């Protein structure tokens, strides 16, 4: 089937067309980062309004780039959960309306299923083989899944508070860095930050707990900055060299937690392949650490190309295509859901 996918769960409006063999015919993403940057985080109401403006032009562009008119689309998929409800509703309602008007089959896709299947979109690397371990690390999610096949996902661990990207973004804000903080912190680290300058804690360090926690780390940074005599909201005044060291040390604690839990999970399950996806997969220390650790332990690490790691609609079209080809159809009464465990599907 040729499937049109639509994604609007957070701050990216995206549409994509995936062809009969799962190949990407187009993938258009319109980011709202510059709209939210002045606020230092995603404003849900603003996100929904921007999706309303973008969803039609982005979809038309995806069809155009795929050189596939709507008549040649065999099915339509849209993210229905999890995410910001107002944002989800825009893409989902538009997709349902389009499917109804054009008489096409429709299916709702869980955003995290899209992320877990994203390595299959990148044809430049051999795809992982089931079963594999999936680590999703983004601004909204930090979770470990055993992926045994399409639609077969077992949650092994997840964050009990902030997502890894969220922790980095909050730290960036505290240090007066531009949004998104994760990107700025990675840059500051590469510009010579000393990752051993400060000793930040790792949440749940023990082996028998595959969950993550980043709130203690955030609090530790707040206290460290306070001790330096820096008032709240004045992080920008911290000298650049100290700020670089704070960034490098904070990032190191986040990355070490991610790597530690991923490899504990690999040990526990005996899985030999690790897929890492989500925006934080762009982080250079995470990549370096994964390569080093996997080399030592004979694990294959698959990180999809960055454009497929971050939010996109190709992964939604791909997951939707599999479900549609298995005969799944969702009614037009399907609603947007802000929180929904993937295993409950
Ligand atoms: O997957 P994504 O584009 O959107 C969602 O959150 O769904 O991920 C965005 C997150 C942000 O928190 C951002 O700070 C983080 O990914 N990020 C990074 C890097 N690039 C993006 N974090 C660390 N290092 C990076 N290079
Ligand atoms: Zn995502």
mmCIF file of C-alpha atoms in Angstrom, residues 98-262:
data_model
loop_
_atom_site.group_PDB
_atom_site.id
_atom_site.type_symbol
_atom_site.label_atom_id
_atom_site.label_comp_id
_atom_site.label_asym_id
_atom_site.label_seq_id
_atom_site.Cartn_x
_atom_site.Cartn_y
_atom_site.Cartn_z
ATOM 1 C CA UNK A 98 -9.320 13.647 4.409
ATOM 2 C CA UNK A 99 -9.792 9.875 4.628
ATOM 3 C CA UNK A 100 -13.560 10.290 4.840
ATOM 4 C CA UNK A 101 -13.762 12.765 1.948
ATOM 5 C CA UNK A 102 -11.444 10.726 -0.285
ATOM 6 C CA UNK A 103 -12.925 7.364 0.732
ATOM 7 C CA UNK A 104 -9.597 5.960 1.972
ATOM 8 C CA UNK A 105 -8.922 3.517 4.826
ATOM 9 C CA UNK A 106 -7.750 5.229 7.999
ATOM 10 C CA UNK A 107 -5.616 4.096 10.928
ATOM 11 C CA UNK A 108 -4.385 5.840 14.091
ATOM 12 C CA UNK A 109 -0.724 5.347 15.034
ATOM 13 C CA UNK A 110 0.937 5.460 18.463
ATOM 14 C CA UNK A 111 3.813 7.943 18.264
ATOM 15 C CA UNK A 112 6.254 5.620 20.068
ATOM 16 C CA UNK A 113 5.548 2.773 17.645
ATOM 17 C CA UNK A 114 6.623 5.183 14.913
ATOM 18 C CA UNK A 115 9.896 5.914 16.747
ATOM 19 C CA UNK A 116 10.605 2.206 17.396
ATOM 20 C CA UNK A 117 10.121 1.352 13.706
ATOM 21 C CA UNK A 118 12.123 4.357 12.443
ATOM 22 C CA UNK A 119 15.341 2.323 11.832
ATOM 23 C CA UNK A 120 13.492 0.569 8.996
ATOM 24 C CA UNK A 121 13.207 3.899 7.177
ATOM 25 C CA UNK A 122 16.946 4.351 6.850
ATOM 26 C CA UNK A 123 17.985 2.252 3.868
ATOM 27 C CA UNK A 124 21.661 3.261 4.217
ATOM 28 C CA UNK A 125 22.141 0.840 7.143
ATOM 29 C CA UNK A 126 21.042 -2.815 7.439
ATOM 30 C CA UNK A 127 17.757 -2.937 9.385
ATOM 31 C CA UNK A 128 17.745 -4.410 12.897
ATOM 32 C CA UNK A 129 16.401 -7.927 13.351
ATOM 33 C CA UNK A 130 13.622 -8.752 15.811
ATOM 34 C CA UNK A 131 13.877 -8.997 18.738
ATOM 35 C CA UNK A 132 15.882 -5.873 19.541
ATOM 36 C CA UNK A 133 16.137 -3.316 22.340
ATOM 37 C CA UNK A 134 14.697 0.114 21.543
ATOM 38 C CA UNK A 135 15.775 3.212 23.475
ATOM 39 C CA UNK A 136 13.607 6.264 22.787
ATOM 40 C CA UNK A 137 15.203 9.493 24.039
ATOM 41 C CA UNK A 138 13.530 12.766 23.170
ATOM 42 C CA UNK A 139 12.122 15.896 24.763
ATOM 43 C CA UNK A 140 8.959 14.019 25.710
ATOM 44 C CA UNK A 141 10.078 10.422 26.233
ATOM 45 C CA UNK A 142 12.821 8.295 27.728
ATOM 46 C CA UNK A 143 11.867 4.626 27.496
ATOM 47 C CA UNK A 144 13.356 1.198 26.914
ATOM 48 C CA UNK A 145 11.341 -1.395 24.995
ATOM 49 C CA UNK A 146 11.925 -4.949 23.965
ATOM 50 C CA UNK A 147 10.672 -5.027 20.376
ATOM 51 C CA UNK A 148 9.827 -8.609 19.383
ATOM 52 C CA UNK A 149 8.003 -7.826 16.135
ATOM 53 C CA UNK A 150 5.514 -5.430 14.616
ATOM 54 C CA UNK A 151 3.008 -4.552 17.314
ATOM 55 C CA UNK A 152 4.931 -6.560 19.932
ATOM 56 C CA UNK A 153 6.427 -4.141 22.425
ATOM 57 C CA UNK A 154 7.351 -4.756 26.046
ATOM 58 C CA UNK A 155 8.173 -1.792 28.261
ATOM 59 C CA UNK A 156 11.325 -2.507 30.300
ATOM 60 C CA UNK A 157 11.893 0.914 31.842
ATOM 61 C CA UNK A 158 11.034 4.577 31.513
ATOM 62 C CA UNK A 159 11.599 7.890 33.203
ATOM 63 C CA UNK A 160 9.630 8.451 36.374
ATOM 64 C CA UNK A 161 9.897 12.238 36.034
ATOM 65 C CA UNK A 162 11.555 14.324 33.282
ATOM 66 C CA UNK A 163 12.539 12.973 29.868
ATOM 67 C CA UNK A 164 16.273 13.188 29.077
ATOM 68 C CA UNK A 165 15.742 15.935 26.484
ATOM 69 C CA UNK A 166 13.446 17.804 28.854
ATOM 70 C CA UNK A 167 16.135 17.697 31.584
ATOM 71 C CA UNK A 168 18.720 19.045 29.134
ATOM 72 C CA UNK A 169 16.309 21.743 27.948
ATOM 73 C CA UNK A 170 15.550 22.828 31.538
ATOM 74 C CA UNK A 171 19.268 22.887 32.364
ATOM 75 C CA UNK A 172 19.898 25.014 29.273
ATOM 76 C CA UNK A 173 17.209 27.452 30.369
ATOM 77 C CA UNK A 174 18.712 27.673 33.854
ATOM 78 C CA UNK A 175 22.121 28.446 32.358
ATOM 79 C CA UNK A 176 20.658 31.130 30.090
ATOM 80 C CA UNK A 177 21.318 29.151 26.892
ATOM 81 C CA UNK A 178 19.144 29.358 23.775
ATOM 82 C CA UNK A 179 16.270 26.886 23.284
ATOM 83 C CA UNK A 180 16.434 23.935 22.859
ATOM 84 C CA UNK A 181 18.931 23.495 25.680
ATOM 85 C CA UNK A 182 19.944 19.963 24.615
ATOM 86 C CA UNK A 183 21.450 21.282 21.404
ATOM 87 C CA UNK A 184 23.171 24.216 23.150
ATOM 88 C CA UNK A 185 24.588 21.996 25.926
ATOM 89 C CA UNK A 186 26.004 19.547 23.383
ATOM 90 C CA UNK A 187 27.642 22.491 21.556
ATOM 91 C CA UNK A 188 29.087 23.978 24.778
ATOM 92 C CA UNK A 189 30.546 20.566 25.648
ATOM 93 C CA UNK A 190 32.172 20.237 22.230
ATOM 94 C CA UNK A 191 33.603 23.726 22.666
ATOM 95 C CA UNK A 192 35.850 22.438 25.455
ATOM 96 C CA UNK A 193 33.644 21.811 28.529
ATOM 97 C CA UNK A 194 35.239 19.583 31.160
ATOM 98 C CA UNK A 195 32.853 16.736 31.897
ATOM 99 C CA UNK A 196 34.665 15.903 35.151
ATOM 100 C CA UNK A 197 34.517 19.451 36.569
ATOM 101 C CA UNK A 198 31.315 18.789 38.555
ATOM 102 C CA UNK A 199 30.073 15.540 40.037
ATOM 103 C CA UNK A 200 26.364 15.259 39.218
ATOM 104 C CA UNK A 201 24.272 12.289 40.444
ATOM 105 C CA UNK A 202 22.741 9.499 38.363
ATOM 106 C CA UNK A 203 19.151 8.570 39.236
ATOM 107 C CA UNK A 204 18.477 4.904 40.161
ATOM 108 C CA UNK A 205 22.083 3.742 39.663
ATOM 109 C CA UNK A 206 21.277 0.152 40.666
ATOM 110 C CA UNK A 207 21.248 -2.664 38.113
ATOM 111 C CA UNK A 208 17.841 -4.108 39.038
ATOM 112 C CA UNK A 209 15.966 -0.919 38.143
ATOM 113 C CA UNK A 210 15.650 -0.071 34.455
ATOM 114 C CA UNK A 211 13.754 3.175 35.079
ATOM 115 C CA UNK A 212 15.306 6.606 34.724
ATOM 116 C CA UNK A 213 15.072 9.697 36.913
ATOM 117 C CA UNK A 214 16.461 13.097 36.013
ATOM 118 C CA UNK A 215 14.789 15.385 38.553
ATOM 119 C CA UNK A 216 17.519 14.900 41.216
ATOM 120 C CA UNK A 217 20.111 15.825 38.633
ATOM 121 C CA UNK A 218 18.213 18.988 37.782
ATOM 122 C CA UNK A 219 17.981 19.904 41.468
ATOM 123 C CA UNK A 220 21.736 19.304 41.862
ATOM 124 C CA UNK A 221 22.378 21.783 39.044
ATOM 125 C CA UNK A 222 20.036 24.342 40.633
ATOM 126 C CA UNK A 223 21.964 24.095 43.929
ATOM 127 C CA UNK A 224 25.367 24.222 42.246
ATOM 128 C CA UNK A 225 24.426 27.404 40.415
ATOM 129 C CA UNK A 226 22.873 28.895 43.554
ATOM 130 C CA UNK A 227 26.060 28.186 45.514
ATOM 131 C CA UNK A 228 27.957 30.233 42.945
ATOM 132 C CA UNK A 229 25.826 33.195 43.996
ATOM 133 C CA UNK A 230 23.856 33.235 40.732
ATOM 134 C CA UNK A 231 20.223 34.287 41.182
ATOM 135 C CA UNK A 232 17.327 32.557 39.402
ATOM 136 C CA UNK A 233 16.942 33.830 35.836
ATOM 137 C CA UNK A 234 20.490 35.182 35.736
ATOM 138 C CA UNK A 235 22.226 32.071 34.396
ATOM 139 C CA UNK A 236 23.435 34.019 31.380
ATOM 140 C CA UNK A 237 25.823 35.893 33.727
ATOM 141 C CA UNK A 238 27.823 32.733 34.580
ATOM 142 C CA UNK A 239 31.320 33.007 33.027
ATOM 143 C CA UNK A 240 31.534 31.090 29.735
ATOM 144 C CA UNK A 241 34.265 28.686 30.855
ATOM 145 C CA UNK A 242 32.331 27.695 34.002
ATOM 146 C CA UNK A 243 29.155 27.373 31.965
ATOM 147 C CA UNK A 244 30.883 25.044 29.507
ATOM 148 C CA UNK A 245 32.052 22.854 32.415
ATOM 149 C CA UNK A 246 28.548 22.810 33.927
ATOM 150 C CA UNK A 247 27.103 21.795 30.548
ATOM 151 C CA UNK A 248 29.671 19.053 29.967
ATOM 152 C CA UNK A 249 29.272 17.609 33.482
ATOM 153 C CA UNK A 250 25.460 17.753 33.415
ATOM 154 C CA UNK A 251 25.307 16.175 29.976
ATOM 155 C CA UNK A 252 27.707 13.463 31.107
ATOM 156 C CA UNK A 253 25.357 12.466 33.931
ATOM 157 C CA UNK A 254 22.401 12.257 31.497
ATOM 158 C CA UNK A 255 24.367 10.257 28.943
ATOM 159 C CA UNK A 256 25.841 7.894 31.523
ATOM 160 C CA UNK A 257 22.357 7.137 32.864
ATOM 161 C CA UNK A 258 21.094 6.360 29.356
ATOM 162 C CA UNK A 259 24.015 4.109 28.442
ATOM 163 C CA UNK A 260 24.060 2.355 31.788
ATOM 164 C CA UNK A 261 20.360 1.432 31.661
ATOM 165 C CA UNK A 262 20.479 0.418 27.995
#
